[in-house]
Amino acid sequence: MNETSNLLSRLSSLGIRLTPAREEVVNILTATDEHLSAEDIFFRIHSKDPSIGLTTVYRTLELFEQNNIVTKFEFGHGRAKFELSEEFSHKKHHHHLVCTKCRKIIDYSDFLNEEQEYVEKTERGLENKYAFKINCHIIHFYGICGDCV
Amino acid sequence: MNETSNLLSRLSSLGIRLTPAREEVVNILTATDEHLSAEDIFFRIHSKDPSIGLTTVYRTLELFEQNNIVTKFEFGHGRAKFELSEEFSHKKHHHHLVCTKCRKIIDYSDFLNEEQEYVEKTERGLENKYAFKINCHIIHFYGICGDCV
DNA sequence: CTCTCTGCAAAATGTTTGCACACTC
DNA sequence: GAGTGTGCAAACATTTTGCAGAGAG
């Protein structure tokens, strides 16, 4: 079973109907490697099916986010970006490298062993010390990319 | 030399005048351990000096951010939060533990050794592989706090 | 006198909500 | 027929900008 059928069965098991709008959002997020904003997604949908509105895109993304189907990132500069959650994405576990000048975002999947070791240790420790149940983590490195120096 | 005089000399070396509004922003950020939004800062200033406007607070924060005096965080939910950069803060190097239910933010300074090892290795590796000059990193752990279970 | 800093009001931006209609079960 | 999903327009919240005046050097 691939990620997409996995996603579709998750939707139906949650009782979330697969309407045309939702299907398009899934398609777009599945097809891209970029980090898209709600408006980006809306424009791409709009070129295929102009009857679908921006509001629906927002509502779909919120619904998906609350069911852990998509993850919302705020990299700064006020516009949230969305990507499929790891479970439904063909992308590997990754983090983000952000150029603070041109705002380019690079996904990197390097150093996962080191990361995992650090993250596991830290998560356990934080859960104990602060009585948290930790669900996820984000790691962003910020800097200036080669094109911007 | 403490952090505050350090900060003041940085401002003057940058040719940034220490106006009353800017001084108040510095005072408030120095005095607090919380993560304040622009509006939070504005309200605190306003109770001391009602003549200072929200616009000036935004402009001051932007100026400070661009000169690495404050760091802007977007934890989600649309409102940016500001804190003094490490160099000027009495707080230790720390990261954030965020409750996704009540939005509480805990600063933690634990596991810094493990972190440093991981971060140094990763930074060096990323700089080489992606031709970046990395300036900083953020690590956020998200979960549900003890009060919210 | 020039340049910086500011407050105010207005604009811009990104996102959410109210409502009426359409569609599904 | 009840409940879900939708588009549109309006509302909303946060942040930014234009402008004219105040203040510093």
Tab-separated table of C-alpha atoms (C1' of nucleotides) in Angstrom:
chain	number	residue	atom	x	y	z
A	1	MET	CA	0.000	0.000	0.000
A	2	ASN	CA	1.506	3.330	-1.005
A	3	GLU	CA	1.224	6.628	0.822
A	4	THR	CA	-1.665	7.897	-1.234
A	5	SER	CA	-3.982	4.976	-0.724
A	6	ASN	CA	-2.889	5.041	2.886
A	7	LEU	CA	-4.001	8.657	3.031
A	8	LEU	CA	-7.306	7.955	1.354
A	9	SER	CA	-8.155	5.158	3.714
A	10	ARG	CA	-7.225	7.363	6.637
A	11	LEU	CA	-9.637	9.990	5.392
A	12	SER	CA	-12.462	7.534	5.045
A	13	SER	CA	-11.756	5.963	8.419
A	14	LEU	CA	-12.025	9.430	9.935
A	15	GLY	CA	-15.344	9.915	8.197
A	16	ILE	CA	-13.905	12.690	6.056
A	17	ARG	CA	-15.556	12.735	2.685
A	18	LEU	CA	-13.311	12.940	-0.323
A	19	THR	CA	-14.849	15.880	-2.131
A	20	PRO	CA	-13.351	17.224	-5.347
A	21	ALA	CA	-11.756	20.112	-3.480
A	22	ARG	CA	-10.150	17.856	-0.913
A	23	GLU	CA	-9.011	15.473	-3.580
A	24	GLU	CA	-7.309	18.307	-5.416
A	25	VAL	CA	-5.534	19.441	-2.272
A	26	VAL	CA	-4.291	15.910	-1.705
A	27	ASN	CA	-3.155	15.653	-5.320
A	28	ILE	CA	-1.277	18.906	-5.217
A	29	LEU	CA	0.440	18.175	-1.941
A	30	THR	CA	1.335	14.686	-3.104
A	31	ALA	CA	2.710	15.906	-6.400
A	32	THR	CA	4.960	18.656	-5.108
A	33	ASP	CA	8.211	18.803	-3.256
A	34	GLU	CA	7.783	22.469	-2.478
A	35	HIS	CA	6.381	24.117	0.596
A	36	LEU	CA	3.141	25.620	-0.530
A	37	SER	CA	1.061	28.310	1.089
A	38	ALA	CA	-2.711	28.158	1.090
A	39	GLU	CA	-2.721	30.654	-1.715
A	40	ASP	CA	-0.198	28.648	-3.747
A	41	ILE	CA	-2.450	25.649	-3.460
A	42	PHE	CA	-5.475	27.703	-4.334
A	43	PHE	CA	-3.845	28.994	-7.522
A	44	ARG	CA	-2.896	25.515	-8.617
A	45	ILE	CA	-6.384	24.236	-7.984
A	46	HIS	CA	-7.886	27.235	-9.631
A	47	SER	CA	-6.160	26.546	-12.932
A	48	LYS	CA	-7.799	23.117	-13.015
A	49	ASP	CA	-11.119	23.904	-11.387
A	50	PRO	CA	-11.941	27.576	-10.999
A	51	SER	CA	-15.058	26.802	-9.023
A	52	ILE	CA	-13.093	25.969	-5.874
A	53	GLY	CA	-12.544	28.903	-3.570
A	54	LEU	CA	-9.712	29.982	-1.328
A	55	THR	CA	-11.900	29.537	1.735
A	56	THR	CA	-12.319	25.880	0.986
A	57	VAL	CA	-8.587	25.483	0.639
A	58	TYR	CA	-8.096	27.019	4.071
A	59	ARG	CA	-10.807	24.857	5.550
A	60	THR	CA	-9.396	21.741	3.967
A	61	LEU	CA	-5.910	22.482	5.198
A	62	GLU	CA	-7.183	23.109	8.695
A	63	LEU	CA	-9.150	19.884	8.661
A	64	PHE	CA	-6.143	17.988	7.410
A	65	GLU	CA	-3.862	19.600	9.927
A	66	GLN	CA	-6.115	18.665	12.797
A	67	ASN	CA	-6.104	15.105	11.655
A	68	ASN	CA	-2.333	15.047	11.250
A	69	ILE	CA	-2.546	14.650	7.520
A	70	VAL	CA	-0.698	17.836	6.771
A	71	THR	CA	1.788	19.789	8.828
A	72	LYS	CA	1.715	23.545	8.953
A	73	PHE	CA	4.959	25.462	9.180
A	74	GLU	CA	5.506	29.079	9.947
A	75	PHE	CA	8.930	29.918	8.665
A	76	GLY	CA	8.411	33.569	9.338
A	77	HIS	CA	7.308	36.344	6.988
A	78	GLY	CA	3.718	35.743	7.838
A	79	ARG	CA	2.637	33.110	5.384
A	80	ALA	CA	2.080	29.587	6.617
A	81	LYS	CA	3.318	26.720	4.482
A	82	PHE	CA	1.933	23.238	4.300
A	83	GLU	CA	3.294	19.831	3.548
A	84	LEU	CA	1.997	16.298	3.868
A	85	SER	CA	2.826	14.734	7.198
A	86	GLU	CA	5.634	12.254	7.146
A	87	GLU	CA	3.305	9.298	7.291
A	88	PHE	CA	1.672	10.211	3.988
A	89	SER	CA	4.578	11.753	2.200
A	90	HIS	CA	7.058	10.126	-0.099
A	91	LYS	CA	9.646	12.449	1.405
A	92	LYS	CA	11.980	11.129	4.032
A	93	HIS	CA	12.050	12.517	7.527
A	94	HIS	CA	13.698	15.858	7.056
A	95	HIS	CA	14.268	19.277	8.478
A	96	HIS	CA	14.639	22.703	6.998
A	97	LEU	CA	17.456	24.953	6.063
A	98	VAL	CA	16.181	28.469	5.463
A	99	CYS	CA	17.930	31.321	3.697
A	100	THR	CA	17.008	34.478	5.557
A	101	LYS	CA	17.762	36.594	2.522
A	102	CYS	CA	15.918	34.973	-0.390
A	103	ARG	CA	13.680	32.807	1.833
A	104	LYS	CA	14.598	29.665	-0.043
A	105	ILE	CA	13.840	26.557	1.977
A	106	ILE	CA	15.915	23.430	1.551
A	107	ASP	CA	14.777	20.118	2.971
A	108	TYR	CA	17.664	18.124	4.264
A	109	SER	CA	17.691	14.534	5.421
A	110	ASP	CA	21.272	14.373	6.501
A	111	PHE	CA	22.674	13.501	9.889
A	112	LEU	CA	19.557	11.625	10.873
A	113	ASN	CA	21.429	9.216	13.077
A	114	GLU	CA	22.988	11.952	15.130
A	115	GLU	CA	19.663	13.709	15.239
A	116	GLN	CA	17.729	10.705	16.320
A	117	GLU	CA	20.076	10.019	19.160
A	118	TYR	CA	19.892	13.599	20.348
A	119	VAL	CA	16.137	13.907	19.868
A	120	GLU	CA	15.302	10.692	21.667
A	121	LYS	CA	17.413	11.548	24.634
A	122	THR	CA	16.037	15.070	24.800
A	123	GLU	CA	12.424	14.058	24.344
A	124	ARG	CA	12.577	11.549	27.132
A	125	GLY	CA	14.286	14.064	29.377
A	126	LEU	CA	11.846	16.864	28.609
A	127	GLU	CA	8.830	14.636	29.074
A	128	ASN	CA	10.054	13.707	32.530
A	129	LYS	CA	11.174	17.105	33.632
A	130	TYR	CA	8.279	19.168	32.317
A	131	ALA	CA	5.468	16.606	32.338
A	132	PHE	CA	4.881	16.943	28.646
A	133	LYS	CA	3.732	14.383	26.138
A	134	ILE	CA	5.827	15.311	23.126
A	135	ASN	CA	4.406	14.680	19.685
A	136	CYS	CA	6.881	16.180	17.309
A	137	HIS	CA	9.797	18.465	16.895
A	138	ILE	CA	11.048	20.872	14.334
A	139	ILE	CA	14.605	21.848	13.692
A	140	HIS	CA	15.389	24.785	11.487
A	141	PHE	CA	18.778	26.091	10.568
A	142	TYR	CA	18.873	29.663	9.344
A	143	GLY	CA	21.592	31.227	7.273
A	144	ILE	CA	22.567	32.693	3.946
A	145	CYS	CA	22.617	30.492	0.903
A	146	GLY	CA	25.340	30.380	-1.728
A	147	ASP	CA	23.321	32.441	-4.204
A	148	CYS	CA	22.839	35.259	-1.738
A	149	VAL	CA	26.358	35.938	-0.482
B	1	MET	CA	30.317	44.648	31.359
B	2	ASN	CA	26.813	43.264	31.673
B	3	GLU	CA	24.379	42.477	28.884
B	4	THR	CA	22.555	45.765	29.091
B	5	SER	CA	25.531	48.051	28.739
B	6	ASN	CA	26.723	45.683	26.067
B	7	LEU	CA	23.443	46.237	24.287
B	8	LEU	CA	23.591	49.986	24.664
B	9	SER	CA	27.079	50.197	23.273
B	10	ARG	CA	26.040	47.988	20.388
B	11	LEU	CA	23.229	50.381	19.606
B	12	SER	CA	25.465	53.400	19.646
B	13	SER	CA	28.137	51.673	17.591
B	14	LEU	CA	25.464	50.980	14.990
B	15	GLY	CA	24.487	54.620	15.028
B	16	ILE	CA	21.080	53.774	16.440
B	17	ARG	CA	19.845	56.536	18.666
B	18	LEU	CA	18.520	55.566	22.029
B	19	THR	CA	15.183	57.317	21.940
B	20	PRO	CA	12.709	56.974	24.802
B	21	ALA	CA	10.650	54.490	22.834
B	22	ARG	CA	13.643	52.310	22.058
B	23	GLU	CA	14.851	52.531	25.609
B	24	GLU	CA	11.503	51.319	26.857
B	25	VAL	CA	11.529	48.381	24.469
B	26	VAL	CA	14.977	47.437	25.691
B	27	ASN	CA	13.862	47.764	29.315
B	28	ILE	CA	10.809	45.622	28.826
B	29	LEU	CA	12.626	42.904	26.959
B	30	THR	CA	15.421	42.918	29.515
B	31	ALA	CA	13.027	42.735	32.436
B	32	THR	CA	10.882	39.879	31.252
B	33	ASP	CA	11.320	36.169	30.876
B	34	GLU	CA	8.210	35.851	28.785
B	35	HIS	CA	7.830	35.812	25.049
B	36	LEU	CA	6.122	39.042	24.212
B	37	SER	CA	4.253	40.036	21.100
B	38	ALA	CA	4.542	43.524	19.682
B	39	GLU	CA	1.198	44.319	21.220
B	40	ASP	CA	2.242	42.977	24.631
B	41	ILE	CA	5.221	45.285	24.532
B	42	PHE	CA	3.077	48.157	23.386
B	43	PHE	CA	0.660	47.717	26.305
B	44	ARG	CA	3.474	47.646	28.814
B	45	ILE	CA	5.003	50.749	27.339
B	46	HIS	CA	1.666	52.428	27.134
B	47	SER	CA	1.055	52.131	30.855
B	48	LYS	CA	4.266	54.081	31.459
B	49	ASP	CA	4.234	56.413	28.507
B	50	PRO	CA	0.975	56.616	26.567
B	51	SER	CA	2.510	58.832	23.935
B	52	ILE	CA	4.377	55.947	22.308
B	53	GLY	CA	2.473	54.243	19.520
B	54	LEU	CA	2.206	50.670	18.372
B	55	THR	CA	3.783	51.574	15.045
B	56	THR	CA	6.942	52.675	16.790
B	57	VAL	CA	7.069	49.416	18.689
B	58	TYR	CA	6.870	47.495	15.419
B	59	ARG	CA	9.504	49.697	13.860
B	60	THR	CA	11.785	49.342	16.839
B	61	LEU	CA	11.431	45.588	16.900
B	62	GLU	CA	12.172	45.364	13.209
B	63	LEU	CA	15.218	47.560	13.589
B	64	PHE	CA	16.433	45.473	16.487
B	65	GLU	CA	15.768	42.260	14.671
B	66	GLN	CA	17.758	43.364	11.671
B	67	ASN	CA	20.665	44.194	13.895
B	68	ASN	CA	20.457	40.889	15.721
B	69	ILE	CA	19.461	42.510	18.947
B	70	VAL	CA	16.166	40.728	19.197
B	71	THR	CA	15.028	37.451	17.737
B	72	LYS	CA	11.577	37.042	16.296
B	73	PHE	CA	9.780	33.753	16.703
B	74	GLU	CA	6.680	32.565	14.994
B	75	PHE	CA	5.324	29.781	17.100
B	76	GLY	CA	2.218	29.599	15.023
B	77	HIS	CA	-1.200	31.163	15.547
B	78	GLY	CA	-0.206	34.272	13.702
B	79	ARG	CA	1.341	36.443	16.344
B	80	ALA	CA	5.094	36.893	16.336
B	81	LYS	CA	6.932	36.859	19.638
B	82	PHE	CA	10.156	38.615	20.450
B	83	GLU	CA	13.000	38.038	22.814
B	84	LEU	CA	16.442	39.517	23.264
B	85	SER	CA	19.100	37.693	21.298
B	86	GLU	CA	21.295	35.417	23.293
B	87	GLU	CA	24.161	37.855	23.283
B	88	PHE	CA	22.153	40.472	25.148
B	89	SER	CA	19.980	38.293	27.271
B	90	HIS	CA	20.565	37.078	30.773
B	91	LYS	CA	18.877	33.857	29.705
B	92	LYS	CA	20.988	30.885	28.851
B	93	HIS	CA	21.004	29.349	25.423
B	94	HIS	CA	17.664	27.619	25.297
B	95	HIS	CA	15.012	26.139	23.117
B	96	HIS	CA	11.272	25.928	23.284
B	97	LEU	CA	8.756	23.395	24.356
B	98	VAL	CA	5.321	24.347	23.116
B	99	CYS	CA	1.968	23.032	24.268
B	100	THR	CA	-0.219	22.799	21.198
B	101	LYS	CA	-3.346	22.942	23.305
B	102	CYS	CA	-2.911	25.915	25.644
B	103	ARG	CA	-0.029	27.452	23.693
B	104	LYS	CA	2.166	27.690	26.746
B	105	ILE	CA	5.824	28.027	25.863
B	106	ILE	CA	8.497	26.654	28.147
B	107	ASP	CA	12.135	27.598	27.699
B	108	TYR	CA	14.397	24.717	28.433
B	109	SER	CA	18.138	24.710	28.739
B	110	ASP	CA	18.606	21.027	29.274
B	111	PHE	CA	20.640	18.564	27.259
B	112	LEU	CA	22.837	21.302	25.882
B	113	ASN	CA	25.836	19.047	25.616
B	114	GLU	CA	24.043	16.531	23.493
B	115	GLU	CA	22.561	19.346	21.482
B	116	GLN	CA	25.829	21.095	20.913
B	117	GLU	CA	27.466	17.995	19.647
B	118	TYR	CA	24.630	17.297	17.261
B	119	VAL	CA	24.271	20.902	16.134
B	120	GLU	CA	27.946	21.421	15.475
B	121	LYS	CA	28.226	18.306	13.416
B	122	THR	CA	25.086	19.094	11.487
B	123	GLU	CA	25.951	22.717	10.868
B	124	ARG	CA	29.340	21.877	9.483
B	125	GLY	CA	27.836	19.196	7.305
B	126	LEU	CA	25.028	21.375	6.004
B	127	GLU	CA	27.345	24.280	5.282
B	128	ASN	CA	29.496	22.025	3.148
B	129	LYS	CA	26.762	20.159	1.398
B	130	TYR	CA	24.430	23.058	0.661
B	131	ALA	CA	26.883	25.964	0.508
B	132	PHE	CA	25.142	27.810	3.307
B	133	LYS	CA	26.570	30.076	5.933
B	134	ILE	CA	24.503	29.115	8.938
B	135	ASN	CA	23.792	31.740	11.550
B	136	CYS	CA	21.437	30.133	13.972
B	137	HIS	CA	19.092	27.291	14.573
B	138	ILE	CA	15.847	26.783	16.357
B	139	ILE	CA	14.595	23.607	17.889
B	140	HIS	CA	11.016	23.328	19.012
B	141	PHE	CA	9.386	20.368	20.635
B	142	TYR	CA	5.614	20.287	20.412
B	143	GLY	CA	3.320	18.357	22.665
B	144	ILE	CA	0.672	18.498	25.339
B	145	CYS	CA	1.554	19.836	28.756
B	146	GLY	CA	0.577	18.292	32.065
B	147	ASP	CA	-2.216	20.807	32.640
B	148	CYS	CA	-3.862	20.006	29.346
B	149	VAL	CA	-4.098	16.225	29.402
C	1	DC	C1'	18.918	72.742	7.603
C	2	DT	C1'	19.038	68.003	7.062
C	3	DC	C1'	18.135	63.606	8.509
C	4	DT	C1'	16.072	60.592	11.773
C	5	DC	C1'	12.215	59.346	14.496
C	6	DT	C1'	7.482	59.411	15.470
C	7	DG	C1'	2.088	59.187	15.745
C	8	DC	C1'	-1.823	58.780	13.315
C	9	DA	C1'	-4.707	57.042	9.921
C	10	DA	C1'	-5.102	54.218	6.210
C	11	DA	C1'	-3.732	50.257	3.666
C	12	DA	C1'	-2.228	45.757	3.012
C	13	DT	C1'	-1.874	41.013	4.170
C	14	DG	C1'	-3.219	36.526	5.566
C	15	DT	C1'	-6.827	34.105	7.642
C	16	DT	C1'	-11.485	33.235	9.621
C	17	DT	C1'	-16.479	33.630	9.926
C	18	DG	C1'	-21.583	34.189	8.704
C	19	DC	C1'	-24.757	32.923	5.756
C	20	DA	C1'	-27.391	30.848	2.250
C	21	DC	C1'	-27.345	27.297	-0.948
C	22	DA	C1'	-25.941	22.587	-2.667
C	23	DC	C1'	-25.078	18.029	-1.968
C	24	DT	C1'	-24.787	13.482	0.396
C	25	DC	C1'	-26.578	9.944	3.122
D	1	DG	C1'	-34.709	15.829	6.262
D	2	DA	C1'	-30.437	16.201	8.933
D	3	DG	C1'	-25.916	17.077	8.564
D	4	DT	C1'	-21.866	18.151	5.881
D	5	DG	C1'	-19.449	20.901	2.480
D	6	DT	C1'	-19.094	25.077	-0.228
D	7	DG	C1'	-18.567	29.999	-2.388
D	8	DC	C1'	-18.986	34.556	-1.591
D	9	DA	C1'	-18.602	38.590	0.898
D	10	DA	C1'	-17.595	40.550	4.965
D	11	DA	C1'	-15.041	40.573	9.134
D	12	DC	C1'	-10.921	40.087	11.551
D	13	DA	C1'	-6.122	40.406	13.361
D	14	DT	C1'	-1.627	41.555	12.672
D	15	DT	C1'	1.628	44.172	10.448
D	16	DT	C1'	3.186	47.779	7.141
D	17	DT	C1'	3.099	52.208	4.790
D	18	DG	C1'	2.321	57.318	3.646
D	19	DC	C1'	2.541	61.463	5.345
D	20	DA	C1'	3.314	65.423	7.935
D	21	DG	C1'	5.194	67.152	12.026
D	22	DA	C1'	8.694	66.981	15.939
D	23	DG	C1'	13.199	66.547	17.421
D	24	DA	C1'	18.319	65.716	17.225
D	25	DG	C1'	22.787	66.845	15.435
